Amino acid sequence: MSYMQYLPPELLSYILELACASEPPAQSRAAAVLGRVSKLWREIIFSTPAIWTTFQIPHNHFSKGFDEPLSRSGSMPIDIYIADEETQLRSAREQLKALIGHSSRWRNVEISHPVGFDLLGKSIPLTLPQLRSLKVDITAQKLSPALFYFYSFPEYSTASDIDLQWCSRKYPSLRYLDLSDVELRPQQTEDFLSFLEAHDGLERLALKNIWECHPYAPSQTVVLPKLRDLELRGITSSEILLWVSTPSLHKLTIEKHSQLKRWTPVDIKSNYASATDVTLIRFSTSPDTLRNLLNAIPLATHLNITSTDLRAPDSFTAESVLLEHKIPNLTSLHIQGVSSPRQAQAVAKAYCATLKDLRVHCLDLGLPRESSSKEYEEMEDASTWLKSQTAFKFGIDHSENAHGVRYRRYEDQISGAKMVCQGSRCGTLP
């Protein structure tokens, strides 16, 4: 410890700043722990504004506790996290009120709470000149099983019941916007699109589980020239694909809602034509829809097609659509949900000129117990051919369900011995 006393104060300050920055959003907590090491460390930590720029709103905090950290942060931009579902709405509002006096310095705001949109609509200022990132995630309140049947759940307002005043919000520095579980009426949709149009500097936009009271096709598509990453998850209508156009798009993720049975094809035109890294989720059983989307991404080089329901391999159509609709620059293909190993082999042969990486999932290479010996032979032949290729890299991943965990079902346990997996990453299912 003694040699640390001889480090220049500027270097020690930088080291402590990095140590605290590695623990967001508990940055202040890490600073308090490191400040107990020695008097010198405590003095340097207290005099380094960058260490005191993160403010977390827990359920047991008082607004007066922000006074000293705000003073120590000087004029530095600050980050605000509300990520405790036990925080009462009134307490969260009081603590945010204590920070509003410094709203000109707000840089990142992240809300993960059952009433996230209530906080956004009533407690987040309409004008934040330095705000770069805004994330609102609606979470469920956690209760122990013993209290579940005795707890009186409050009547939380939904996003559609709250005036979020999208047209009045001015965040000129906004670069990252992430919203989930938003229910929009047509007028609210128009207001939200006007908000996006006024913030054309966005680089990442993520909309998850966006519910439209009535599917709404905008009169004009909003152009976001700097958007590089677009994530649309759990979408309930194809009209959402018409909301924005992104001439500089690199990464595109689209997930169809699990309850959406009928998809109306829409003319996406060139809205996403520049996307090179594309993930399509829950489209493997909808050939017309998948074909519609593949037509919109002619420059894709990395394509991930994922099905989260692996119980009906006969309904998977990703390979047949890929064989019918060639993507000229495809170098990396990742499919969860192939109809058969032979079809995967056919796709690999069709794209052999450009393909460098092909990945499938363990359950895609397994067969039910009642399969014929001929089907097993065809599976083995196709698997052997795929693994012996040197023109591209072939890999086998774990199969995952809709929650991102390992897929399990009774039939898979029976045929576990026939699963083909790479090394020891995936053994037979228990």
Short mmCIF file of C-alpha atoms in Angstrom, two decimals:
data_model
loop_
_atom_site.label_atom_id
_atom_site.label_comp_id
_atom_site.label_asym_id
_atom_site.label_seq_id
_atom_site.Cartn_x
_atom_site.Cartn_y
_atom_site.Cartn_z
CA MET A 1 0.00 0.00 0.00
CA SER A 2 2.90 2.38 0.75
CA TYR A 3 3.99 2.77 -2.88
CA MET A 4 0.47 4.00 -3.76
CA GLN A 5 1.12 7.07 -1.61
CA TYR A 6 3.80 8.19 -4.08
CA LEU A 7 1.56 8.16 -7.16
CA PRO A 8 0.84 11.61 -8.59
CA PRO A 9 -2.59 12.79 -7.37
CA GLU A 10 -3.81 13.15 -10.97
CA LEU A 11 -2.97 9.50 -11.74
CA LEU A 12 -4.50 8.19 -8.52
CA SER A 13 -7.62 10.26 -9.20
CA TYR A 14 -7.91 8.72 -12.67
CA ILE A 15 -7.45 5.18 -11.29
CA LEU A 16 -10.14 5.70 -8.65
CA GLU A 17 -12.44 7.22 -11.24
CA LEU A 18 -12.08 4.10 -13.41
CA ALA A 19 -12.65 1.84 -10.40
CA CYS A 20 -15.91 3.60 -9.52
CA ALA A 21 -17.05 3.81 -13.14
CA SER A 22 -16.88 -0.01 -13.39
CA GLU A 23 -19.77 -0.32 -10.92
CA PRO A 24 -22.69 1.62 -12.46
CA PRO A 25 -25.25 2.51 -11.28
CA ALA A 26 -23.76 1.97 -7.77
CA GLN A 27 -20.95 4.42 -8.49
CA SER A 28 -21.43 6.47 -5.31
CA ARG A 29 -21.55 3.30 -3.23
CA ALA A 30 -18.22 2.15 -4.68
CA ALA A 31 -16.75 5.58 -3.94
CA ALA A 32 -17.87 5.35 -0.30
CA VAL A 33 -16.18 1.95 0.08
CA LEU A 34 -12.90 3.06 -1.55
CA GLY A 35 -12.93 6.24 0.54
CA ARG A 36 -12.43 4.13 3.68
CA VAL A 37 -9.04 2.85 2.49
CA SER A 38 -7.08 5.92 3.60
CA LYS A 39 -7.38 9.62 4.24
CA LEU A 40 -5.57 10.39 0.97
CA TRP A 41 -7.96 8.25 -1.06
CA ARG A 42 -10.96 9.86 0.64
CA GLU A 43 -9.68 13.37 -0.11
CA ILE A 44 -9.01 12.52 -3.76
CA ILE A 45 -12.39 10.80 -4.19
CA PHE A 46 -14.22 13.77 -2.67
CA SER A 47 -12.36 16.18 -4.99
CA THR A 48 -12.93 14.21 -8.22
CA PRO A 49 -16.26 15.40 -9.75
CA ALA A 50 -16.48 12.57 -12.31
CA ILE A 51 -16.90 10.00 -9.50
CA TRP A 52 -20.13 11.66 -8.28
CA THR A 53 -22.10 11.77 -11.52
CA THR A 54 -24.37 8.73 -11.00
CA PHE A 55 -27.56 8.95 -8.95
CA GLN A 56 -29.54 5.82 -8.18
CA ILE A 57 -33.03 6.11 -6.69
CA PRO A 58 -33.63 3.16 -4.34
CA HIS A 59 -36.69 2.56 -2.18
CA ASN A 60 -34.95 3.48 1.09
CA HIS A 61 -33.26 6.72 0.02
CA PHE A 62 -34.06 10.27 1.07
CA SER A 63 -33.84 13.22 -1.30
CA LYS A 64 -31.57 15.12 1.11
CA GLY A 65 -28.93 12.44 0.53
CA PHE A 66 -28.30 13.89 -2.93
CA ASP A 67 -27.06 17.25 -1.69
CA GLU A 68 -23.41 16.31 -1.08
CA PRO A 69 -22.96 14.19 -4.25
CA LEU A 70 -24.52 16.97 -6.34
CA SER A 71 -22.11 19.47 -4.80
CA ARG A 72 -19.11 17.19 -5.41
CA SER A 73 -20.11 16.57 -9.05
CA GLY A 74 -19.52 20.23 -9.86
CA SER A 75 -20.74 21.02 -13.37
CA MET A 76 -20.31 17.49 -14.75
CA PRO A 77 -23.21 15.78 -16.62
CA ILE A 78 -25.10 13.36 -14.37
CA ASP A 79 -26.81 9.99 -14.91
CA ILE A 80 -30.06 8.99 -13.17
CA TYR A 81 -31.22 5.40 -12.58
CA ILE A 82 -34.58 4.32 -11.18
CA ALA A 83 -34.19 0.56 -11.17
CA ASP A 84 -35.86 -0.65 -7.98
CA GLU A 85 -39.41 -1.98 -8.41
CA GLU A 86 -39.95 -1.59 -4.64
CA THR A 87 -39.55 2.19 -4.86
CA GLN A 88 -42.90 3.80 -4.11
CA LEU A 89 -44.20 6.23 -6.71
CA ARG A 90 -44.38 9.12 -4.24
CA SER A 91 -40.83 8.50 -3.01
CA ALA A 92 -39.48 8.33 -6.57
CA ARG A 93 -41.18 11.63 -7.44
CA GLU A 94 -39.74 13.35 -4.37
CA GLN A 95 -36.23 12.18 -5.15
CA LEU A 96 -36.52 13.23 -8.81
CA LYS A 97 -37.79 16.62 -7.64
CA ALA A 98 -34.54 17.05 -5.70
CA LEU A 99 -32.61 16.51 -8.94
CA ILE A 100 -34.74 18.69 -11.22
CA GLY A 101 -32.79 21.77 -10.17
CA HIS A 102 -29.83 20.25 -12.01
CA SER A 103 -31.84 19.02 -15.04
CA SER A 104 -29.62 21.04 -17.39
CA ARG A 105 -26.88 18.49 -16.56
CA TRP A 106 -28.93 15.28 -17.01
CA ARG A 107 -27.08 13.04 -19.48
CA ASN A 108 -28.66 9.56 -19.13
CA VAL A 109 -32.03 8.63 -17.62
CA GLU A 110 -32.97 4.97 -17.12
CA ILE A 111 -36.31 4.02 -15.55
CA SER A 112 -37.11 0.37 -14.80
CA HIS A 113 -40.26 0.47 -12.71
CA PRO A 114 -43.91 -0.69 -12.78
CA VAL A 115 -45.01 2.94 -13.25
CA GLY A 116 -42.19 4.01 -15.53
CA PHE A 117 -44.38 6.05 -17.88
CA ASP A 118 -46.10 7.78 -14.98
CA LEU A 119 -42.65 8.97 -13.88
CA LEU A 120 -41.74 9.95 -17.44
CA GLY A 121 -44.96 11.91 -17.96
CA LYS A 122 -45.11 13.70 -14.62
CA SER A 123 -41.58 13.84 -13.20
CA ILE A 124 -39.14 14.03 -16.11
CA PRO A 125 -38.69 17.61 -17.40
CA LEU A 126 -39.86 18.44 -20.93
CA THR A 127 -36.56 20.12 -21.78
CA LEU A 128 -33.23 18.42 -21.10
CA PRO A 129 -30.48 20.05 -23.18
CA GLN A 130 -27.74 17.47 -22.48
CA LEU A 131 -29.82 14.27 -22.40
CA ARG A 132 -28.18 11.61 -24.60
CA SER A 133 -29.97 8.43 -23.52
CA LEU A 134 -33.52 7.75 -22.33
CA LYS A 135 -34.72 4.27 -21.38
CA VAL A 136 -38.12 3.38 -19.92
CA ASP A 137 -38.79 -0.26 -19.06
CA ILE A 138 -42.01 -1.40 -17.39
CA THR A 139 -41.22 -4.09 -14.83
CA ALA A 140 -43.39 -6.30 -12.64
CA GLN A 141 -43.39 -5.78 -8.90
CA LYS A 142 -41.66 -8.69 -7.17
CA LEU A 143 -43.41 -10.33 -4.25
CA SER A 144 -42.60 -13.36 -2.18
CA PRO A 145 -45.03 -16.29 -2.67
CA ALA A 146 -46.18 -15.90 0.95
CA LEU A 147 -47.39 -12.33 0.29
CA PHE A 148 -48.76 -12.81 -3.21
CA TYR A 149 -52.31 -13.74 -2.17
CA PHE A 150 -52.52 -11.03 0.52
CA TYR A 151 -51.08 -8.09 -1.38
CA SER A 152 -53.39 -5.40 -2.73
CA PHE A 153 -52.03 -4.39 -6.12
CA PRO A 154 -52.30 -0.66 -6.87
CA GLU A 155 -54.10 0.51 -9.98
CA TYR A 156 -51.20 1.70 -12.10
CA SER A 157 -51.90 3.97 -15.04
CA THR A 158 -50.93 2.76 -18.50
CA ALA A 159 -48.99 4.83 -21.00
CA SER A 160 -52.17 5.50 -22.98
CA ASP A 161 -53.81 7.05 -19.87
CA ILE A 162 -50.93 9.47 -19.32
CA ASP A 163 -50.21 12.50 -21.46
CA LEU A 164 -46.53 11.98 -22.24
CA GLN A 165 -46.48 15.27 -24.20
CA TRP A 166 -44.18 13.94 -26.90
CA CYS A 167 -44.65 17.08 -29.01
CA SER A 168 -43.47 19.29 -26.13
CA ARG A 169 -40.36 17.29 -25.23
CA LYS A 170 -37.11 18.83 -26.41
CA TYR A 171 -33.98 16.73 -26.02
CA PRO A 172 -31.61 18.16 -28.66
CA SER A 173 -28.69 15.91 -27.67
CA LEU A 174 -30.71 12.65 -27.60
CA ARG A 175 -28.89 9.77 -29.28
CA TYR A 176 -30.37 6.61 -27.69
CA LEU A 177 -34.08 5.96 -27.06
CA ASP A 178 -35.37 2.68 -25.57
CA LEU A 179 -39.08 2.27 -24.71
CA SER A 180 -41.05 -0.83 -23.76
CA ASP A 181 -44.71 -1.69 -23.13
CA VAL A 182 -46.16 1.45 -24.64
CA GLU A 183 -49.84 1.52 -25.59
CA LEU A 184 -50.53 4.16 -28.23
CA ARG A 185 -53.69 5.64 -29.65
CA PRO A 186 -53.57 7.10 -33.19
CA GLN A 187 -53.09 10.70 -32.03
CA GLN A 188 -50.38 9.61 -29.57
CA THR A 189 -48.67 7.73 -32.39
CA GLU A 190 -48.67 10.88 -34.51
CA ASP A 191 -47.25 12.89 -31.60
CA PHE A 192 -44.54 10.28 -31.01
CA LEU A 193 -43.55 10.32 -34.69
CA SER A 194 -43.36 14.11 -34.53
CA PHE A 195 -41.03 13.71 -31.55
CA LEU A 196 -38.81 11.34 -33.57
CA GLU A 197 -38.78 13.75 -36.51
CA ALA A 198 -37.62 16.58 -34.23
CA HIS A 199 -34.82 14.36 -32.86
CA ASP A 200 -33.25 13.20 -36.11
CA GLY A 201 -29.87 12.80 -34.41
CA LEU A 202 -30.91 9.45 -32.91
CA GLU A 203 -28.35 6.68 -33.38
CA ARG A 204 -30.26 3.86 -31.64
CA LEU A 205 -34.02 3.33 -31.35
CA ALA A 206 -35.56 0.38 -29.49
CA LEU A 207 -39.33 -0.09 -29.24
CA LYS A 208 -40.48 -3.21 -27.39
CA ASN A 209 -44.05 -4.44 -27.02
CA ILE A 210 -45.56 -1.37 -28.61
CA TRP A 211 -49.31 -1.84 -28.50
CA GLU A 212 -51.46 0.12 -30.92
CA CYS A 213 -55.11 0.51 -29.95
CA HIS A 214 -55.76 0.65 -33.70
CA PRO A 215 -53.08 -0.24 -36.28
CA TYR A 216 -51.88 3.08 -37.60
CA ALA A 217 -50.23 3.71 -40.95
CA PRO A 218 -48.60 7.17 -40.83
CA SER A 219 -49.25 9.64 -43.62
CA GLN A 220 -45.50 10.20 -43.92
CA THR A 221 -42.50 8.12 -42.88
CA VAL A 222 -40.05 9.81 -40.51
CA VAL A 223 -36.47 9.86 -41.82
CA LEU A 224 -33.75 9.32 -39.21
CA PRO A 225 -30.51 9.90 -41.15
CA LYS A 226 -28.08 8.99 -38.34
CA LEU A 227 -29.86 5.92 -36.97
CA ARG A 228 -27.51 2.91 -36.90
CA ASP A 229 -29.40 0.47 -34.69
CA LEU A 230 -33.16 -0.20 -34.85
CA GLU A 231 -34.86 -2.75 -32.59
CA LEU A 232 -38.59 -3.48 -32.93
CA ARG A 233 -39.62 -6.28 -30.55
CA GLY A 234 -43.03 -7.77 -29.90
CA ILE A 235 -44.67 -5.70 -32.63
CA THR A 236 -48.40 -6.24 -33.02
CA SER A 237 -48.91 -4.93 -36.57
CA SER A 238 -46.90 -4.61 -39.74
CA GLU A 239 -47.74 -0.90 -39.98
CA ILE A 240 -45.04 -0.18 -37.38
CA LEU A 241 -42.46 -0.98 -40.07
CA LEU A 242 -43.64 2.12 -41.94
CA TRP A 243 -42.94 4.54 -39.11
CA VAL A 244 -39.29 5.33 -39.82
CA SER A 245 -36.82 5.23 -42.68
CA THR A 246 -33.12 4.86 -41.91
CA PRO A 247 -30.66 5.43 -44.77
CA SER A 248 -27.61 4.74 -42.54
CA LEU A 249 -28.98 1.68 -40.73
CA HIS A 250 -26.51 -1.05 -39.80
CA LYS A 251 -28.23 -3.32 -37.25
CA LEU A 252 -31.91 -4.28 -37.53
CA THR A 253 -33.91 -6.50 -35.14
CA ILE A 254 -37.59 -7.30 -35.75
CA GLU A 255 -39.65 -9.60 -33.54
CA LYS A 256 -43.26 -10.48 -34.26
CA HIS A 257 -45.52 -10.67 -31.21
CA SER A 258 -46.32 -14.23 -30.15
CA GLN A 259 -50.08 -13.52 -30.27
CA LEU A 260 -50.00 -12.05 -33.77
CA LYS A 261 -51.35 -14.79 -36.04
CA ARG A 262 -52.05 -12.80 -39.20
CA TRP A 263 -49.50 -10.47 -40.73
CA THR A 264 -50.51 -7.98 -43.39
CA PRO A 265 -47.67 -7.53 -45.91
CA VAL A 266 -46.65 -3.90 -46.29
CA ASP A 267 -44.50 -2.09 -48.80
CA ILE A 268 -41.42 -1.35 -46.70
CA LYS A 269 -39.74 0.15 -49.78
CA SER A 270 -36.15 1.13 -48.95
CA ASN A 271 -36.72 1.99 -45.29
CA TYR A 272 -34.15 -0.57 -44.11
CA ALA A 273 -32.25 -1.20 -47.33
CA SER A 274 -28.85 -0.33 -45.83
CA ALA A 275 -29.09 -2.86 -42.94
CA THR A 276 -26.26 -5.39 -42.92
CA ASP A 277 -26.75 -7.12 -39.55
CA VAL A 278 -30.35 -8.42 -39.37
CA THR A 279 -32.22 -10.52 -36.79
CA LEU A 280 -35.75 -11.77 -37.51
CA ILE A 281 -37.63 -13.48 -34.66
CA ARG A 282 -40.81 -15.61 -34.95
CA PHE A 283 -41.03 -15.38 -38.74
CA SER A 284 -39.87 -18.92 -39.61
CA THR A 285 -43.44 -20.22 -39.93
CA SER A 286 -44.69 -17.30 -42.05
CA PRO A 287 -43.17 -17.64 -45.53
CA ASP A 288 -44.95 -14.66 -47.10
CA THR A 289 -43.96 -12.39 -44.24
CA LEU A 290 -40.37 -13.63 -44.24
CA ARG A 291 -40.18 -13.10 -47.98
CA ASN A 292 -41.57 -9.58 -47.51
CA LEU A 293 -38.83 -8.74 -44.99
CA LEU A 294 -35.98 -10.34 -46.94
CA ASN A 295 -36.93 -8.20 -49.94
CA ALA A 296 -36.37 -5.14 -47.76
CA ILE A 297 -32.78 -6.04 -46.74
CA PRO A 298 -30.84 -6.61 -50.00
CA LEU A 299 -27.47 -5.68 -48.46
CA ALA A 300 -27.62 -8.00 -45.45
CA THR A 301 -24.35 -9.80 -44.69
CA HIS A 302 -25.26 -11.25 -41.27
CA LEU A 303 -28.69 -12.83 -40.94
CA ASN A 304 -30.19 -14.41 -37.82
CA ILE A 305 -33.58 -16.13 -38.23
CA THR A 306 -34.94 -17.38 -34.93
CA SER A 307 -38.02 -19.37 -34.03
CA THR A 308 -38.85 -19.72 -30.34
CA ASP A 309 -41.34 -22.55 -30.86
CA LEU A 310 -39.45 -25.68 -31.94
CA ARG A 311 -42.34 -28.12 -31.53
CA ALA A 312 -43.41 -28.18 -35.18
CA PRO A 313 -40.36 -28.45 -37.48
CA ASP A 314 -42.60 -29.33 -40.44
CA SER A 315 -43.89 -25.74 -40.45
CA PHE A 316 -40.46 -24.09 -40.68
CA THR A 317 -39.92 -22.36 -44.02
CA ALA A 318 -36.77 -20.26 -43.54
CA GLU A 319 -34.59 -22.51 -45.69
CA SER A 320 -37.08 -22.73 -48.57
CA VAL A 321 -37.49 -18.92 -48.59
CA LEU A 322 -33.71 -18.44 -48.53
CA LEU A 323 -33.35 -20.82 -51.46
CA GLU A 324 -36.05 -18.99 -53.38
CA HIS A 325 -34.91 -15.47 -52.49
CA LYS A 326 -31.14 -15.20 -52.69
CA ILE A 327 -29.34 -12.57 -50.61
CA PRO A 328 -26.24 -11.80 -52.70
CA ASN A 329 -23.84 -10.63 -49.96
CA LEU A 330 -24.72 -13.08 -47.17
CA THR A 331 -21.61 -14.17 -45.25
CA SER A 332 -23.04 -15.24 -41.88
CA LEU A 333 -26.27 -17.21 -41.38
CA HIS A 334 -27.67 -18.24 -37.99
CA ILE A 335 -30.93 -20.24 -37.96
CA GLN A 336 -32.86 -21.60 -35.00
CA GLY A 337 -35.70 -23.64 -36.44
CA VAL A 338 -34.69 -25.62 -39.55
CA SER A 339 -37.10 -28.09 -41.09
CA SER A 340 -34.34 -30.69 -41.57
CA PRO A 341 -30.54 -30.99 -41.71
CA ARG A 342 -30.85 -31.69 -45.45
CA GLN A 343 -32.49 -28.32 -45.96
CA ALA A 344 -29.68 -26.63 -44.01
CA GLN A 345 -27.22 -28.44 -46.26
CA ALA A 346 -29.09 -27.18 -49.35
CA VAL A 347 -28.89 -23.60 -48.11
CA ALA A 348 -25.17 -23.97 -47.42
CA LYS A 349 -24.58 -25.20 -50.97
CA ALA A 350 -26.69 -22.39 -52.46
CA TYR A 351 -24.68 -19.72 -50.62
CA CYS A 352 -21.27 -21.40 -50.81
CA ALA A 353 -19.79 -18.53 -52.87
CA THR A 354 -20.17 -15.97 -50.05
CA LEU A 355 -20.99 -17.92 -46.85
CA LYS A 356 -18.29 -17.87 -44.16
CA ASP A 357 -20.23 -18.85 -41.06
CA LEU A 358 -23.29 -21.11 -40.59
CA ARG A 359 -24.84 -21.86 -37.21
CA VAL A 360 -27.81 -24.02 -36.31
CA HIS A 361 -29.18 -25.27 -32.98
CA CYS A 362 -28.97 -28.63 -31.28
CA LEU A 363 -32.69 -29.47 -31.48
CA ASP A 364 -32.67 -28.72 -35.20
CA LEU A 365 -30.40 -31.71 -35.70
CA GLY A 366 -32.44 -34.16 -33.63
CA LEU A 367 -35.29 -36.41 -34.74
CA PRO A 368 -38.29 -37.82 -32.86
CA ARG A 369 -38.03 -41.38 -31.67
CA GLU A 370 -40.54 -42.66 -34.27
CA SER A 371 -38.47 -41.42 -37.21
CA SER A 372 -37.43 -43.97 -39.80
CA SER A 373 -33.91 -45.28 -40.19
CA LYS A 374 -33.71 -43.54 -43.58
CA GLU A 375 -34.38 -40.19 -41.92
CA TYR A 376 -31.64 -40.85 -39.38
CA GLU A 377 -29.21 -41.72 -42.17
CA GLU A 378 -30.07 -38.54 -44.06
CA MET A 379 -29.58 -36.50 -40.88
CA GLU A 380 -26.20 -38.11 -40.21
CA ASP A 381 -25.07 -37.60 -43.82
CA ALA A 382 -26.09 -33.95 -43.83
CA SER A 383 -24.51 -33.29 -40.42
CA THR A 384 -21.28 -34.99 -41.45
CA TRP A 385 -21.13 -32.93 -44.66
CA LEU A 386 -21.75 -29.66 -42.81
CA LYS A 387 -19.08 -30.33 -40.18
CA SER A 388 -16.50 -31.41 -42.75
CA GLN A 389 -16.68 -28.21 -44.78
CA THR A 390 -13.63 -25.96 -44.89
CA ALA A 391 -15.18 -23.21 -47.04
CA PHE A 392 -17.21 -21.94 -44.08
CA LYS A 393 -17.30 -22.32 -40.31
CA PHE A 394 -20.10 -24.55 -39.04
CA GLY A 395 -21.30 -24.38 -35.43
CA ILE A 396 -24.06 -25.76 -33.24
CA ASP A 397 -25.56 -23.68 -30.42
CA HIS A 398 -27.99 -24.44 -27.63
CA SER A 399 -31.63 -24.13 -28.58
CA GLU A 400 -33.31 -21.31 -26.66
CA ASN A 401 -36.94 -20.59 -25.91
CA ALA A 402 -38.73 -17.22 -25.91
CA HIS A 403 -37.11 -16.31 -22.57
CA GLY A 404 -33.57 -16.94 -23.81
CA VAL A 405 -33.03 -20.10 -21.75
CA ARG A 406 -32.35 -23.63 -22.88
CA TYR A 407 -35.31 -25.16 -24.68
CA ARG A 408 -36.80 -28.27 -23.05
CA ARG A 409 -39.78 -30.46 -23.81
CA TYR A 410 -40.75 -34.06 -23.23
CA GLU A 411 -40.12 -35.27 -26.79
CA ASP A 412 -36.62 -33.82 -26.75
CA GLN A 413 -35.80 -35.70 -23.57
CA ILE A 414 -36.81 -38.97 -25.23
CA SER A 415 -34.67 -38.36 -28.31
CA GLY A 416 -31.84 -36.75 -26.36
CA ALA A 417 -29.35 -39.36 -27.45
CA LYS A 418 -29.77 -38.21 -31.06
CA MET A 419 -28.93 -34.57 -30.38
CA VAL A 420 -25.83 -33.47 -32.26
CA CYS A 421 -23.85 -30.89 -30.29
CA GLN A 422 -20.39 -29.40 -30.49
CA GLY A 423 -17.94 -30.68 -27.90
CA SER A 424 -19.26 -30.61 -24.34
CA ARG A 425 -21.26 -27.41 -24.71
CA CYS A 426 -24.51 -29.31 -24.88
CA GLY A 427 -25.01 -32.86 -23.68
CA THR A 428 -28.12 -34.97 -23.87
CA LEU A 429 -31.10 -33.41 -22.17
CA PRO A 430 -31.83 -34.82 -18.69
#
